[in-house]
PDB file of C-alpha atoms in Angstrom:
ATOM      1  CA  UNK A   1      60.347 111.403-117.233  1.00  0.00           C
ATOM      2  CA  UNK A   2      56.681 112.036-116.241  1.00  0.00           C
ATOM      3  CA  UNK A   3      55.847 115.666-115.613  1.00  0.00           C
ATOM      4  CA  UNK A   4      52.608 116.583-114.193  1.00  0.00           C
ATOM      5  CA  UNK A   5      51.213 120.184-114.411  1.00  0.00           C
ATOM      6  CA  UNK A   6      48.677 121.493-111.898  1.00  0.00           C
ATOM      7  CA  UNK A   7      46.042 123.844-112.428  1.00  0.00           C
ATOM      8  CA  UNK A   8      45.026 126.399-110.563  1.00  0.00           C
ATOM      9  CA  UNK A   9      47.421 126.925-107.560  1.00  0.00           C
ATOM     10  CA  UNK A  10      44.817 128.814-105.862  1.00  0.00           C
ATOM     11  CA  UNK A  11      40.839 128.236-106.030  1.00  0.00           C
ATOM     12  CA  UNK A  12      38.493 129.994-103.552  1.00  0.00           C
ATOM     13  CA  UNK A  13      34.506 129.155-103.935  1.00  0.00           C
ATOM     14  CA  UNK A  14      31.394 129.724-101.808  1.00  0.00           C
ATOM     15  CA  UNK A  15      30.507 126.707 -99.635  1.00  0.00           C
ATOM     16  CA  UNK A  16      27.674 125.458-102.125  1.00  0.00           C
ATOM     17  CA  UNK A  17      29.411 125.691-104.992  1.00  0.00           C
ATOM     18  CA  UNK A  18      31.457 123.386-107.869  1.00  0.00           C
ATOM     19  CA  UNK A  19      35.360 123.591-107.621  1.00  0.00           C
ATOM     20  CA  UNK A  20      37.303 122.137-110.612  1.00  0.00           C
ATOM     21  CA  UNK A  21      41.191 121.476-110.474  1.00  0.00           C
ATOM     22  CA  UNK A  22      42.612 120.095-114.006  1.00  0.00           C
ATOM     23  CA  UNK A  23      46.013 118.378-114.306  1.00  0.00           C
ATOM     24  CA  UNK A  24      48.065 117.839-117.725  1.00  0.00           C
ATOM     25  CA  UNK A  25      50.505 114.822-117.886  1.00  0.00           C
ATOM     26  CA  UNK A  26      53.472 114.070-120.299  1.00  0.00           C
ATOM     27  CA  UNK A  27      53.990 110.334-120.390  1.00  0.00           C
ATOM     28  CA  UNK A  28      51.850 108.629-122.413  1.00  0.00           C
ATOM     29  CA  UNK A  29      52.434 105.540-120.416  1.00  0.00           C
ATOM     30  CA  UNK A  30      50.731 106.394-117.581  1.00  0.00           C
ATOM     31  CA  UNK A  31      48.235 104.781-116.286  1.00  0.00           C
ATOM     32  CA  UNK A  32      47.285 105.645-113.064  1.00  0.00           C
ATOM     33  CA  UNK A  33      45.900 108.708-111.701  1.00  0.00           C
ATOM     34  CA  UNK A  34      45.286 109.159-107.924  1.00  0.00           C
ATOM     35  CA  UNK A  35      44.015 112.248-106.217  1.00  0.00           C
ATOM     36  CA  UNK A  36      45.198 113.064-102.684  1.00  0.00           C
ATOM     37  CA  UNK A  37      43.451 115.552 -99.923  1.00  0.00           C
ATOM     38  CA  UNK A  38      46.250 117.382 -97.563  1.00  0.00           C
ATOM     39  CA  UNK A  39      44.805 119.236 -94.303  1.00  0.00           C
ATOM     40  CA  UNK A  40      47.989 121.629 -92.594  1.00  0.00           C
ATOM     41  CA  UNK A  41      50.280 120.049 -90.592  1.00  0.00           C
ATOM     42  CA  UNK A  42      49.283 116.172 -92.200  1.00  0.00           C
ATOM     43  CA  UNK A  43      50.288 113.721 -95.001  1.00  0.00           C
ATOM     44  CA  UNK A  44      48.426 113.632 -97.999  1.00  0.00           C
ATOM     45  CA  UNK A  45      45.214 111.600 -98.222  1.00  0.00           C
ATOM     46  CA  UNK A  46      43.909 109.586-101.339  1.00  0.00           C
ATOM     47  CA  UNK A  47      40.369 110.949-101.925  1.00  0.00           C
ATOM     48  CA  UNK A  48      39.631 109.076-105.816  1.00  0.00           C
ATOM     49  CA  UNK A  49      41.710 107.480-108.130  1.00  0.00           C
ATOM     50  CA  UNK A  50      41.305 106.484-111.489  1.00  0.00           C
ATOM     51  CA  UNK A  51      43.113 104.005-114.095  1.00  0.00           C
ATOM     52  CA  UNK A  52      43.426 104.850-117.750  1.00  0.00           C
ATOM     53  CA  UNK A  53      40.645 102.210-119.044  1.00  0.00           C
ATOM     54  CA  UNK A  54      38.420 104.315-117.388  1.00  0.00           C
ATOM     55  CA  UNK A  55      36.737 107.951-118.173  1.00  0.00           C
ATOM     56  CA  UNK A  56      34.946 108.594-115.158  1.00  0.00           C
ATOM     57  CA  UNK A  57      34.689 107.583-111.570  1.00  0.00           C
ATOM     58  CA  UNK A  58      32.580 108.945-108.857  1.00  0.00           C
ATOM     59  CA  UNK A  59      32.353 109.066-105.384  1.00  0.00           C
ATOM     60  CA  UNK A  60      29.062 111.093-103.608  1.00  0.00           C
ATOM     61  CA  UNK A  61      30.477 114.361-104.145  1.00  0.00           C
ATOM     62  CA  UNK A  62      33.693 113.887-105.476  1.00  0.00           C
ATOM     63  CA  UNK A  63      34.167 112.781-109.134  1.00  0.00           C
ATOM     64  CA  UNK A  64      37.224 112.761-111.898  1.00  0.00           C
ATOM     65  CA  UNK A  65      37.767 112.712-115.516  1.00  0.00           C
ATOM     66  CA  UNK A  66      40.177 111.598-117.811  1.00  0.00           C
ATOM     67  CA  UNK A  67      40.729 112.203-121.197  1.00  0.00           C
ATOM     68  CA  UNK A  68      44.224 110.473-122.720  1.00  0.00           C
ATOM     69  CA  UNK A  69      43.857 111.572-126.236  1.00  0.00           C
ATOM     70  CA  UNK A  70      44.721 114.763-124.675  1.00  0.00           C
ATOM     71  CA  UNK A  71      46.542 113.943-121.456  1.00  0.00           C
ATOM     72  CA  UNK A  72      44.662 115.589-118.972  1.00  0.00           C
ATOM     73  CA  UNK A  73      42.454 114.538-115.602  1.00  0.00           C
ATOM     74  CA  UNK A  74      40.416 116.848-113.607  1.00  0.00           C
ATOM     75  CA  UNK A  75      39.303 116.322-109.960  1.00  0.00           C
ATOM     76  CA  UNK A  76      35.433 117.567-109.803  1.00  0.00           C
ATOM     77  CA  UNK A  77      34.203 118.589-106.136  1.00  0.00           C
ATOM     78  CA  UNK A  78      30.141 119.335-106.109  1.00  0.00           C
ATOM     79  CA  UNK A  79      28.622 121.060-103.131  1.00  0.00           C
ATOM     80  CA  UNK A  80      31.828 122.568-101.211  1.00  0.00           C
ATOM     81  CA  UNK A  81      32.025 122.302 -97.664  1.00  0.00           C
ATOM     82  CA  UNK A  82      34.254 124.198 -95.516  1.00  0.00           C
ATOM     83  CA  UNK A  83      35.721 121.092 -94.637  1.00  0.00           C
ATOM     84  CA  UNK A  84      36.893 120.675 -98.314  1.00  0.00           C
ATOM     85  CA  UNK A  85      39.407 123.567 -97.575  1.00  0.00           C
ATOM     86  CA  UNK A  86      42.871 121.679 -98.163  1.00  0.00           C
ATOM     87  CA  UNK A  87      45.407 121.691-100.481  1.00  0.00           C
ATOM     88  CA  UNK A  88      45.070 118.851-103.425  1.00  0.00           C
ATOM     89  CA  UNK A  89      47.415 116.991-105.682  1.00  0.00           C
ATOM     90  CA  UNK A  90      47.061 114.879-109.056  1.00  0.00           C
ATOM     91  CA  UNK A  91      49.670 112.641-109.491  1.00  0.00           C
ATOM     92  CA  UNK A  92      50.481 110.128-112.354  1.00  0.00           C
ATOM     93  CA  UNK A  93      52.404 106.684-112.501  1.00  0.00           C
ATOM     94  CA  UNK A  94      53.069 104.518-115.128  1.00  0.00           C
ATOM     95  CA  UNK A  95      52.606 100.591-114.802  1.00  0.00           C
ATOM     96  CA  UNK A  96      55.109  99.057-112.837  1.00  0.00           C
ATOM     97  CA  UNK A  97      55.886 101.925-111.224  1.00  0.00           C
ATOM     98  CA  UNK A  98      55.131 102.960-107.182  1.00  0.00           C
ATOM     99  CA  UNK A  99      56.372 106.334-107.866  1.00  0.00           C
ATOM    100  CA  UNK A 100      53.774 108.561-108.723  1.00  0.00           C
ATOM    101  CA  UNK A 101      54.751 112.148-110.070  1.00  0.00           C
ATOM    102  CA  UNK A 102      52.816 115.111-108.271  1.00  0.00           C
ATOM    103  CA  UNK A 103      50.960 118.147-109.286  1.00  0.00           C
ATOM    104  CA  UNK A 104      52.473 121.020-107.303  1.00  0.00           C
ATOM    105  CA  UNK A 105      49.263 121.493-105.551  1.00  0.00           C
ATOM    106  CA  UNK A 106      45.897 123.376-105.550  1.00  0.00           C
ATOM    107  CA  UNK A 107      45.082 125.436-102.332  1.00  0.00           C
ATOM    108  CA  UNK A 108      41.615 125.435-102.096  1.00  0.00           C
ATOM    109  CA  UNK A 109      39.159 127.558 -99.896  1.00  0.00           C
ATOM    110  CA  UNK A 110      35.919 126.929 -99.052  1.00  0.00           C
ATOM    111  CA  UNK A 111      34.361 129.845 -97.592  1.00  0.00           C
ATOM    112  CA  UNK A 112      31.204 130.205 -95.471  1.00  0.00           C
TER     113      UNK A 112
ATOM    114  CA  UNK B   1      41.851 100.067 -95.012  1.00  0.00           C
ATOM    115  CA  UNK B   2      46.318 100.249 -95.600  1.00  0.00           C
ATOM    116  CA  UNK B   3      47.147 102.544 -92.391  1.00  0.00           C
ATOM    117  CA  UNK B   4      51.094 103.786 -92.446  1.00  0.00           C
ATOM    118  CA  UNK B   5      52.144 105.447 -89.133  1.00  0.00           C
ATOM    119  CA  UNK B   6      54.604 107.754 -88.697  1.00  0.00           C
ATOM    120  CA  UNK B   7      56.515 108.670 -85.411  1.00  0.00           C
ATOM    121  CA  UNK B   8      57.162 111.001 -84.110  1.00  0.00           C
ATOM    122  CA  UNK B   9      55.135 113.946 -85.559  1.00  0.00           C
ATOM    123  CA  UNK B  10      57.222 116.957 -84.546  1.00  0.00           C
ATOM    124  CA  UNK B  11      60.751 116.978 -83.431  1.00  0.00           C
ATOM    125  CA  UNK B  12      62.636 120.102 -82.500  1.00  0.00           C
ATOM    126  CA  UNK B  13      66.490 119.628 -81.182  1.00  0.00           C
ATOM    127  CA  UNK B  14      69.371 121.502 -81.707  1.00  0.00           C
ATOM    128  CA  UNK B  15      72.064 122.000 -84.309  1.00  0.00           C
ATOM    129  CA  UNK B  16      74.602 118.879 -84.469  1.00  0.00           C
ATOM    130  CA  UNK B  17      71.801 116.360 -83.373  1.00  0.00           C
ATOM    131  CA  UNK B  18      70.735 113.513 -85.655  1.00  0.00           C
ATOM    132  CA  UNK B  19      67.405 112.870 -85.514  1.00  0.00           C
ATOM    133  CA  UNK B  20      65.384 109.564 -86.214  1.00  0.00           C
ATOM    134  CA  UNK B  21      61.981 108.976 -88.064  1.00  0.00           C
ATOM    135  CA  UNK B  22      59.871 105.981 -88.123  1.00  0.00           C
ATOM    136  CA  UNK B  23      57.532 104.773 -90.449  1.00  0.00           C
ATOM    137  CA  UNK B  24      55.616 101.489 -89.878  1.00  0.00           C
ATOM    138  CA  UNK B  25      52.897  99.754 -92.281  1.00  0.00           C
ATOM    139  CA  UNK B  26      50.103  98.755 -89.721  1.00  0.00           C
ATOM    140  CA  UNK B  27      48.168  96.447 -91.689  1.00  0.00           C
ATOM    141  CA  UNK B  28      50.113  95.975 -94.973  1.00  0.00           C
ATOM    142  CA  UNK B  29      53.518  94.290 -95.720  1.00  0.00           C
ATOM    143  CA  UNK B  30      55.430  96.842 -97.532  1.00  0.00           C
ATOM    144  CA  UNK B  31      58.818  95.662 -99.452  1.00  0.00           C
ATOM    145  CA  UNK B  32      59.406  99.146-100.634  1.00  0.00           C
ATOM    146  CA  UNK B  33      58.568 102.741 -99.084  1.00  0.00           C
ATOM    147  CA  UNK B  34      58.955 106.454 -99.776  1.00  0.00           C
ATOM    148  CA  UNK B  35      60.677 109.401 -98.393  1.00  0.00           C
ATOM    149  CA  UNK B  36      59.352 112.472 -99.059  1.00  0.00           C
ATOM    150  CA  UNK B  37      60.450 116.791 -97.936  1.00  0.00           C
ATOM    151  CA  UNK B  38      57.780 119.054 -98.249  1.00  0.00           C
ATOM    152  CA  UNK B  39      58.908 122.584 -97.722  1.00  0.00           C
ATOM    153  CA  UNK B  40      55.520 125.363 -96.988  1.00  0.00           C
ATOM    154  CA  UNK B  41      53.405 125.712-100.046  1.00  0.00           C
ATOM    155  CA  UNK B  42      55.167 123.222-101.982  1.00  0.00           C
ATOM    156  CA  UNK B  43      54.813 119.851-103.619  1.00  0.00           C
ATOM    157  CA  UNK B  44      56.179 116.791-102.313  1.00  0.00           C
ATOM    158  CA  UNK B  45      59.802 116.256-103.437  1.00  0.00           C
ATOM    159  CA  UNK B  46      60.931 112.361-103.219  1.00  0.00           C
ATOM    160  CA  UNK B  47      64.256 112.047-101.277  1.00  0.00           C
ATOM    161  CA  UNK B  48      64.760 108.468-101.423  1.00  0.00           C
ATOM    162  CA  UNK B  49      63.356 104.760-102.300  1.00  0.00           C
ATOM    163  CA  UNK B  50      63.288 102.387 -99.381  1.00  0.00           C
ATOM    164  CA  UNK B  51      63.823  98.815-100.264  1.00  0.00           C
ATOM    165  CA  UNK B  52      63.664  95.779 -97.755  1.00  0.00           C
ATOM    166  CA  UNK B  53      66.790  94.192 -97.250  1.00  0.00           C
ATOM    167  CA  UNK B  54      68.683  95.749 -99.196  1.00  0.00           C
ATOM    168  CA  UNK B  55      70.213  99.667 -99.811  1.00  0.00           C
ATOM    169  CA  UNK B  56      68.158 102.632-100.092  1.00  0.00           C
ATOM    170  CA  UNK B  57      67.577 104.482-103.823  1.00  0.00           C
ATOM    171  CA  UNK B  58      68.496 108.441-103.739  1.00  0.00           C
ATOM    172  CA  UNK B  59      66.750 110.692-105.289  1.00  0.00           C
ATOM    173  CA  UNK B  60      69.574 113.073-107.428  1.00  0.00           C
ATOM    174  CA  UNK B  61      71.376 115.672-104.995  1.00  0.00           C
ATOM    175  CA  UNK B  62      70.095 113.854-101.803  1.00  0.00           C
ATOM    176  CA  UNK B  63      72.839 113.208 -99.226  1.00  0.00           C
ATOM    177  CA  UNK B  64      73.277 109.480 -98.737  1.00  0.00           C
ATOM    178  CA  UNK B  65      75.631 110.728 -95.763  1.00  0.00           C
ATOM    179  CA  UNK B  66      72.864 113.384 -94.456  1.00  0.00           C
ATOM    180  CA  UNK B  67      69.877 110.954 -94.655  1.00  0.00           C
ATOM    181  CA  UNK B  68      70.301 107.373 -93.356  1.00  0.00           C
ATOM    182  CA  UNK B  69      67.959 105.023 -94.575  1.00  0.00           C
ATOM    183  CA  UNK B  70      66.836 101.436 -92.762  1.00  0.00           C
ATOM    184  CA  UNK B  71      64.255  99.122 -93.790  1.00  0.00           C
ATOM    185  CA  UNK B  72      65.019  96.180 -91.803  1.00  0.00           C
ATOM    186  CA  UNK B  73      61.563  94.793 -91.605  1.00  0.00           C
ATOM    187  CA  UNK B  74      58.458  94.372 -94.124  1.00  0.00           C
ATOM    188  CA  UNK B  75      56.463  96.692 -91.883  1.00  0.00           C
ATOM    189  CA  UNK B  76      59.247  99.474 -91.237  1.00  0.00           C
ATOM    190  CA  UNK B  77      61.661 101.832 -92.709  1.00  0.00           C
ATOM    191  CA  UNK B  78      63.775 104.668 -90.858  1.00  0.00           C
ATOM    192  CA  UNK B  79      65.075 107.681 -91.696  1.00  0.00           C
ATOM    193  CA  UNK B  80      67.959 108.954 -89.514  1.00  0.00           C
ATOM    194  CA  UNK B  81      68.804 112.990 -90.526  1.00  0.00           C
ATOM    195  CA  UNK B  82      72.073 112.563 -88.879  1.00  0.00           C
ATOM    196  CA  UNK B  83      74.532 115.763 -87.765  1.00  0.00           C
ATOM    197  CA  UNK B  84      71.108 118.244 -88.504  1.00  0.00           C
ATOM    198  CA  UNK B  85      71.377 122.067 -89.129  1.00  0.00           C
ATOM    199  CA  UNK B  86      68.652 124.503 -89.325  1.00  0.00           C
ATOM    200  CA  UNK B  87      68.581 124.001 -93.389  1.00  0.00           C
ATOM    201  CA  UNK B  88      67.280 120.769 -92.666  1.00  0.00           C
ATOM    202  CA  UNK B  89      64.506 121.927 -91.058  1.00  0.00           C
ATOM    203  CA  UNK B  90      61.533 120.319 -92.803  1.00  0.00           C
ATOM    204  CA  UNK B  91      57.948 118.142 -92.975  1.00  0.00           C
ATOM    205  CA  UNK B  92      59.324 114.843 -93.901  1.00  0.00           C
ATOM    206  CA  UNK B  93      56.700 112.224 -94.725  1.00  0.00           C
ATOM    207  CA  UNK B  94      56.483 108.399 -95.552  1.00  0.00           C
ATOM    208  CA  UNK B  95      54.581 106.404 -97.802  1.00  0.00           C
ATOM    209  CA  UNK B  96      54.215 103.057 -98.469  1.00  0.00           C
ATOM    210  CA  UNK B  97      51.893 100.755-101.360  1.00  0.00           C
ATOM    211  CA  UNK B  98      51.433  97.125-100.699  1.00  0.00           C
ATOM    212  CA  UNK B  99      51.946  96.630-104.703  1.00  0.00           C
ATOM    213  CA  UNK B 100      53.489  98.913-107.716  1.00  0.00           C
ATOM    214  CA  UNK B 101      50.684 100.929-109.479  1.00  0.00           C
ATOM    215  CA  UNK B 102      48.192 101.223-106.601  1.00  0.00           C
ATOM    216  CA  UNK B 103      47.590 103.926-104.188  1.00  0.00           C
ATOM    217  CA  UNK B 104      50.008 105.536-101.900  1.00  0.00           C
ATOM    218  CA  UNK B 105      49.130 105.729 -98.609  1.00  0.00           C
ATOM    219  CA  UNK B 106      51.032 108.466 -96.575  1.00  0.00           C
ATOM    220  CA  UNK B 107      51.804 108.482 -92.992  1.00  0.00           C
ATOM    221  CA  UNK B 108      50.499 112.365 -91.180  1.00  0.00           C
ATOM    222  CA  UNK B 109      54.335 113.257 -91.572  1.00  0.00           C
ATOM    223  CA  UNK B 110      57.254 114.995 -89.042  1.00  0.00           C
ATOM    224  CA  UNK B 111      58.096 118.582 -88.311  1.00  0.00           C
ATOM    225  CA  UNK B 112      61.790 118.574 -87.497  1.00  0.00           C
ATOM    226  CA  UNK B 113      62.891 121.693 -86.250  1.00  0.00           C
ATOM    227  CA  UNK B 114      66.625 122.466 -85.724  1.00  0.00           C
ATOM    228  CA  UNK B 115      67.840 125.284 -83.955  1.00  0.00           C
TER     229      UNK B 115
END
């Protein structure tokens, strides 16, 4: 099956600043990539998704990359705010499927 | 935009009670739905497939017996931790997609407490 590794676990920035969380997947077959937003004591939140014909999608400060020659995706945040302090998850499904296989998380901190 | 609900949002009862959890698509038909555990820190673990009208899917050392599963309408799907002990004690939350290979959306999820 589909196995999705998460990078970093932890990721504290400067409110200002870039933060960058990559993911690596293992099934070539997937093909779509959704990034979801989870504030303590909620569900998780889809921020930006992106499907495999694609390379790039952006939303105002928010943007991700794929590359599938190499497997990987990476959620781009520009100009942290505090209120970006969550934890985030890459996930990856393959067509056909409503299952999507998470990242175990990134905690990130936005401080002031 | 697809809203899933989720009721109620924190539950604490005591050891031996069985506790049930809604989760309703408010503006979405959904034929199949997701449960999810979440311990702290942790990814989301899938416990079970909900299908409408028919049985639930398990997730591999779930307890069919432990967690009852109902989806008796296109808009809702229960999950019923029945006879709960503290090691159940958990953030369960639902999702639901209106179509395979398209977003997720989650409801805000239940703390269920046992004591």
């Amino acid at each position: 099956g589909e196995n999705v590794e998460q990078h970093p676990s932890t990721l504290s920035v400067q409110e200002g600043d870039s933060a960058v969380i990559k993911c690596t997947y293992s099934d070539s077959a997937s093909n779509y990539f959704p990034w979801y937003k989870q504030e303590l004591g909620k569900g998780p939140q889809l921020i930006i998704d992106i499907r495999s014909n694609v390379g790039e999608k952006k939303d105002q400060r928010i943007a991700v990359t794929l590359n599938k020659t190499a497997k990987h995706f990476s959620l781009h945040i520009t100009e942290t705010q505090p209120e970006d302090s969550a934890v985030y998850f890459c996930a990856a499904s393959a067509g056909g499927s409503y299952i999507p296989t998470f990242g175990r998380g990134t905690s990130l901190i936005v401080h002031p | 935009g697809a809203v899933v609900s989720q009721h109620p949002s924190w539950v604490i009862c005591k050891s031996g009670t069985s506790v049930k959890i809604e989760c309703r698509s408010l503006d979405f038909q959904a034929t199949t739905m997701f449960w999810y555990r979440q311990f702290p820190k942790q990814s989301l673990m899938l416990m079970a497939t909900s299908n409408e009208g028919s049985k639930a899917t398990y997730e591999q050392g779930v307890e069919k017996d432990k967690f009852l599963i109902n989806h008796a309408s296109l808009t809702l799907s229960t999950l019923t931790v029945t006879s709960a002990h503290p090691e159940d004690s958990s953030f369960y939350i639902c999702s639901a997609g209106d179509s395979p290979n398209q977003p997720q959306h989650f409801g805000d999820g239940t703390r269920l407490s046992i004591l």
